[in-house]
PDB file of C-alpha atoms in Angstrom:
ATOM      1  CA  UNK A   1       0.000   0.000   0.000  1.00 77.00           C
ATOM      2  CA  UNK A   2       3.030   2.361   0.795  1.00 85.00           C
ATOM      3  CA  UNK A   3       4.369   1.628  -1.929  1.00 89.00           C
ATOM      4  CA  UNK A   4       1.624   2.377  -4.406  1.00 91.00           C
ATOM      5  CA  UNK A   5       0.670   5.533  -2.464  1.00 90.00           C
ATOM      6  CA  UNK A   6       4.511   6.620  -3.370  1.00 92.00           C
ATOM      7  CA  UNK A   7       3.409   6.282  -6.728  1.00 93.00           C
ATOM      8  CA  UNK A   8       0.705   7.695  -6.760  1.00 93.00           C
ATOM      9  CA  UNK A   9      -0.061  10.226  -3.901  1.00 94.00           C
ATOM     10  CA  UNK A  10      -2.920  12.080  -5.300  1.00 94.00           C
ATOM     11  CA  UNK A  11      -6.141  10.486  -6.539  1.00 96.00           C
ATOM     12  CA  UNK A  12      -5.352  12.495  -9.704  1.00 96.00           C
ATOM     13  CA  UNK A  13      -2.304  10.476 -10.422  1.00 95.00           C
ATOM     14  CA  UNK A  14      -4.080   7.162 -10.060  1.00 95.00           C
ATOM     15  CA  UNK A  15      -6.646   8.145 -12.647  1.00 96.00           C
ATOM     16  CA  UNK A  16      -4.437   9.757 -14.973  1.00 95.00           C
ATOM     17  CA  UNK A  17      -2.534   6.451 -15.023  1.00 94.00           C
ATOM     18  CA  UNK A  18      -5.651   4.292 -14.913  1.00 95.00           C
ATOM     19  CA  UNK A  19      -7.711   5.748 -17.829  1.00 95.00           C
ATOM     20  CA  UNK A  20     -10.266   4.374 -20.090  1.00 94.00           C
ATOM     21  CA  UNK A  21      -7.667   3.357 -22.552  1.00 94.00           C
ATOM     22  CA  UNK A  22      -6.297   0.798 -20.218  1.00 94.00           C
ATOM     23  CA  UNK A  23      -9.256  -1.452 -21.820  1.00 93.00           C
ATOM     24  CA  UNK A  24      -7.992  -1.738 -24.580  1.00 92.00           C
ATOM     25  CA  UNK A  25      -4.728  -1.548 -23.977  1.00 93.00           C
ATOM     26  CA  UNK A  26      -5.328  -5.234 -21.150  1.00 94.00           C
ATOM     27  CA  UNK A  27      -7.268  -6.796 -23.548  1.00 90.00           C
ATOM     28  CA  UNK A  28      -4.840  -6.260 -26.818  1.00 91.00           C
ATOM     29  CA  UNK A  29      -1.871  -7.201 -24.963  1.00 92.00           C
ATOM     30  CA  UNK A  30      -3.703 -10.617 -24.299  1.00 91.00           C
ATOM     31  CA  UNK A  31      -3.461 -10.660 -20.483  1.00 89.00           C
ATOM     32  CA  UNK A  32      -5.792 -12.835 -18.503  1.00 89.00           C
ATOM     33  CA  UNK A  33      -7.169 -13.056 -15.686  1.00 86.00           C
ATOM     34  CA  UNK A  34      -4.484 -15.515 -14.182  1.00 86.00           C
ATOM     35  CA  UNK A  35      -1.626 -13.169 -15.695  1.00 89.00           C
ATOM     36  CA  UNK A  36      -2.992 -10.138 -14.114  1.00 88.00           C
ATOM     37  CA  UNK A  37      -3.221 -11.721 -10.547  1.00 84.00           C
ATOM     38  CA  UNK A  38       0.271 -12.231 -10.838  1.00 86.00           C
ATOM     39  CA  UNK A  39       1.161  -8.518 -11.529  1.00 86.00           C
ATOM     40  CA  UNK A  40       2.008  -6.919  -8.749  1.00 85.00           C
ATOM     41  CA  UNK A  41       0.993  -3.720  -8.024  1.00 88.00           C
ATOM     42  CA  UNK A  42      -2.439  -3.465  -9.401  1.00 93.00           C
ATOM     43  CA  UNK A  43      -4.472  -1.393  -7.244  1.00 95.00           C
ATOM     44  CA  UNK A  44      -7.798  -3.202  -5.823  1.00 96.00           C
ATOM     45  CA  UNK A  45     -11.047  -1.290  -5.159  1.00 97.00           C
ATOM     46  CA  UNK A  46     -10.450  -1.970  -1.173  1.00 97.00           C
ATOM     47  CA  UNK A  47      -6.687  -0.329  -1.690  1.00 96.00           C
ATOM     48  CA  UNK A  48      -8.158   2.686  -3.321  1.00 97.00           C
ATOM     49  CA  UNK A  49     -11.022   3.355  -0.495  1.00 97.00           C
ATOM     50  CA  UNK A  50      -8.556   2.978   2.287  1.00 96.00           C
ATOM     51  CA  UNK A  51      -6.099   5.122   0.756  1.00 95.00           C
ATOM     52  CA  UNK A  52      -8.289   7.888  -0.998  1.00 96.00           C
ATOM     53  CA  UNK A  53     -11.970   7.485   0.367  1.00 96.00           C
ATOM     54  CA  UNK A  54     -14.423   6.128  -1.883  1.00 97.00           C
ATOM     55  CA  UNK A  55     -15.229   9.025  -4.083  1.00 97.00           C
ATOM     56  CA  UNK A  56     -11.695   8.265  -6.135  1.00 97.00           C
ATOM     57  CA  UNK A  57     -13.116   4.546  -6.809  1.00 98.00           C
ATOM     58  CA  UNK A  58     -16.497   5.976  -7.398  1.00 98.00           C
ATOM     59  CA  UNK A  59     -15.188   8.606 -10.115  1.00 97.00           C
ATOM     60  CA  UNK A  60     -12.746   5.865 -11.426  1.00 97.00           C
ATOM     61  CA  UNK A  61     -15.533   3.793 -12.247  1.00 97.00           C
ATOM     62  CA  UNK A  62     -17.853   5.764 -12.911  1.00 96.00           C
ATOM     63  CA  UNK A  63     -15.351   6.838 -16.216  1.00 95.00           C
ATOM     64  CA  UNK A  64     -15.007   3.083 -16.680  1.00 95.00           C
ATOM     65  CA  UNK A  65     -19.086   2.129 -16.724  1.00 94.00           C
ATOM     66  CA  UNK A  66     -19.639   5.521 -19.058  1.00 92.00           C
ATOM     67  CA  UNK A  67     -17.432   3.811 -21.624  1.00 90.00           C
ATOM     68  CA  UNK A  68     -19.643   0.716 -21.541  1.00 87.00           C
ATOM     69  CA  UNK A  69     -22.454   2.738 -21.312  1.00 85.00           C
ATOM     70  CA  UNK A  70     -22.024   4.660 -24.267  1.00 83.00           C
ATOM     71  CA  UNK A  71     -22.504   1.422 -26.426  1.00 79.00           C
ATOM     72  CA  UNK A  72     -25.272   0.333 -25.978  1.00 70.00           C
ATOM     73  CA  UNK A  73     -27.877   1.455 -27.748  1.00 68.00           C
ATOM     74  CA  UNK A  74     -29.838   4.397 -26.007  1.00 60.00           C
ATOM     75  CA  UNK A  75     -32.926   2.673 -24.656  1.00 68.00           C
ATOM     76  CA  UNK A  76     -30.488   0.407 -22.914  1.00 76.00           C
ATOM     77  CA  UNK A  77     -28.110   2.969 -21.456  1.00 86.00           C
ATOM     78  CA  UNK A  78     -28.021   3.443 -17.443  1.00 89.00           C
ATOM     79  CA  UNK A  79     -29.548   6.179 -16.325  1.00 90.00           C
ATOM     80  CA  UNK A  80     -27.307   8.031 -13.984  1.00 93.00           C
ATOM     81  CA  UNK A  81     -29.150   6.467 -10.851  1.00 95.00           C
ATOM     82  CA  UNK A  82     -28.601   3.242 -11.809  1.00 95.00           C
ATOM     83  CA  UNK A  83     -25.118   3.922 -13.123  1.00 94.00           C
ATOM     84  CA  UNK A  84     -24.348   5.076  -9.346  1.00 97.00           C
ATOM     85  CA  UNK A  85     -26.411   1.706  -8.001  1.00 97.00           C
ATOM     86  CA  UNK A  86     -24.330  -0.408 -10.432  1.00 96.00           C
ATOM     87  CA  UNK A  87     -20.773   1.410  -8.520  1.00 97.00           C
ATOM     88  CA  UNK A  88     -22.252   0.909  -4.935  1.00 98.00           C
ATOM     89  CA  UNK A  89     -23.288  -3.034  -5.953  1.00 98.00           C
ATOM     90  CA  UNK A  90     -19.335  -3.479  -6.928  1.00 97.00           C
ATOM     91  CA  UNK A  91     -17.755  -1.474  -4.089  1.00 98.00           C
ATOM     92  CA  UNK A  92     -19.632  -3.372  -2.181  1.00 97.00           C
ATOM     93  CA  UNK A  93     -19.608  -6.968  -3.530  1.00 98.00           C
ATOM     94  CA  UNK A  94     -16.194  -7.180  -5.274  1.00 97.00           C
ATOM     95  CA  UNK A  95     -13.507  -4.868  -3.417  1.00 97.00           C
ATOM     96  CA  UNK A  96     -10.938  -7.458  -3.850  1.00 96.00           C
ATOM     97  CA  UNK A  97     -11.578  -6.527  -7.765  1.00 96.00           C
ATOM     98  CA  UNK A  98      -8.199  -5.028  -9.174  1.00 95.00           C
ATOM     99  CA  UNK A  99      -8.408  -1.623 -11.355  1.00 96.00           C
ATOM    100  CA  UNK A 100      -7.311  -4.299 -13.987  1.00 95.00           C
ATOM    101  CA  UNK A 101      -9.905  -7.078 -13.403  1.00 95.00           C
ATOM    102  CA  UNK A 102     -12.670  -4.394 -14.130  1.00 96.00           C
ATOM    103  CA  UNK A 103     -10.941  -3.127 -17.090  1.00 95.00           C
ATOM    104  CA  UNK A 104     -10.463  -6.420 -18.615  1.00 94.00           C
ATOM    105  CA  UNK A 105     -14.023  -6.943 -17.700  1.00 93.00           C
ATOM    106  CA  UNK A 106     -14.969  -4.254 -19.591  1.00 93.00           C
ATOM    107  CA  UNK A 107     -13.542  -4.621 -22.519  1.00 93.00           C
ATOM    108  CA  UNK A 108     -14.652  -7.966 -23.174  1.00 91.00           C
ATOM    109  CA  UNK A 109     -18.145  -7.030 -22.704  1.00 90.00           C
ATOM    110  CA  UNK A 110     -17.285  -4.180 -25.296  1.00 87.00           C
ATOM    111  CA  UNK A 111     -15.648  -6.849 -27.455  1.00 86.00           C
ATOM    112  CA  UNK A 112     -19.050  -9.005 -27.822  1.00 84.00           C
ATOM    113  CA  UNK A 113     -21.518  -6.048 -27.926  1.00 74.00           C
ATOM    114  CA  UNK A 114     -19.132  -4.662 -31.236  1.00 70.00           C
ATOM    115  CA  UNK A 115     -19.304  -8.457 -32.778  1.00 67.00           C
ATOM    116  CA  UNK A 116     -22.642  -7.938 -31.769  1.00 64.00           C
ATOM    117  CA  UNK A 117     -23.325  -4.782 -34.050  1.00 58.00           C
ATOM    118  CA  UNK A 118     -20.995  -6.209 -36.523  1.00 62.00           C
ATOM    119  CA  UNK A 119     -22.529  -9.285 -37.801  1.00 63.00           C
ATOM    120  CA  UNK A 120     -26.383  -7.670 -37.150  1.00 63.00           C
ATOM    121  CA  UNK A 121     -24.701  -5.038 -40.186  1.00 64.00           C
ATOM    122  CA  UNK A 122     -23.652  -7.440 -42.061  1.00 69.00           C
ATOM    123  CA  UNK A 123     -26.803  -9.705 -42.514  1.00 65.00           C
TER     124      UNK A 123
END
């Protein structure tokens, strides 16, 4: 934990360095699930409460969800309520979840809904 706060000793510098391109960036490179638990380092959401409060995990996903939520199609988007349920349900559920974990998450689910859209445009 000291170590990562040396790193990164304002909230700030944890979400400049944990942005919405990390997505893509996890899921190109072709890490997994088992090769990211190896990686040391990774900030979970428990790490990020204790050291920052929860509003840095909330905004931090909160950027993450938008990203998800901005493909689906509108009727299906979260409404801001819900988007704020949906980052309560994981703070709460999953704080052993790694910054990594959700962004691999993520992007998978972004990975079938643009097969999705592909194939219905091709038919």
């Amino acid at each position: 934990m000291k170590e990562f706060f040396q790193r990164y000793p304002n909230p700030n510098d944890f979400l400049r360095a944990y942005p919405v391109s990390l997505q893509y960036r996890i899921l190109t490179a072709g890490l997994t699930p088992s090769l990211l638990a190896d990686k040391q380092g990774i900030p979970s959401l428990s790490l990020l409460i204790n050291l920052y409060g929860e509003p840095t995990p909330t905004e931090w996903l909160k950027l993450q969800l938008t990203s998800l939520n901005s493909l689906a199609e509108t009727r299906l988007q979260m409404s801001e309520t819900q988007l704020y349920e949906t980052i309560a349900l994981i703070l709460s559920t999953y704080p052993q979840l790694t910054a990594a974990d959700i962004c691999l998450f993520i992007a998978r689910v972004k990975s079938v809904i643009t097969a999705r859209f592909t194939a219905a445009s091709t038919r």
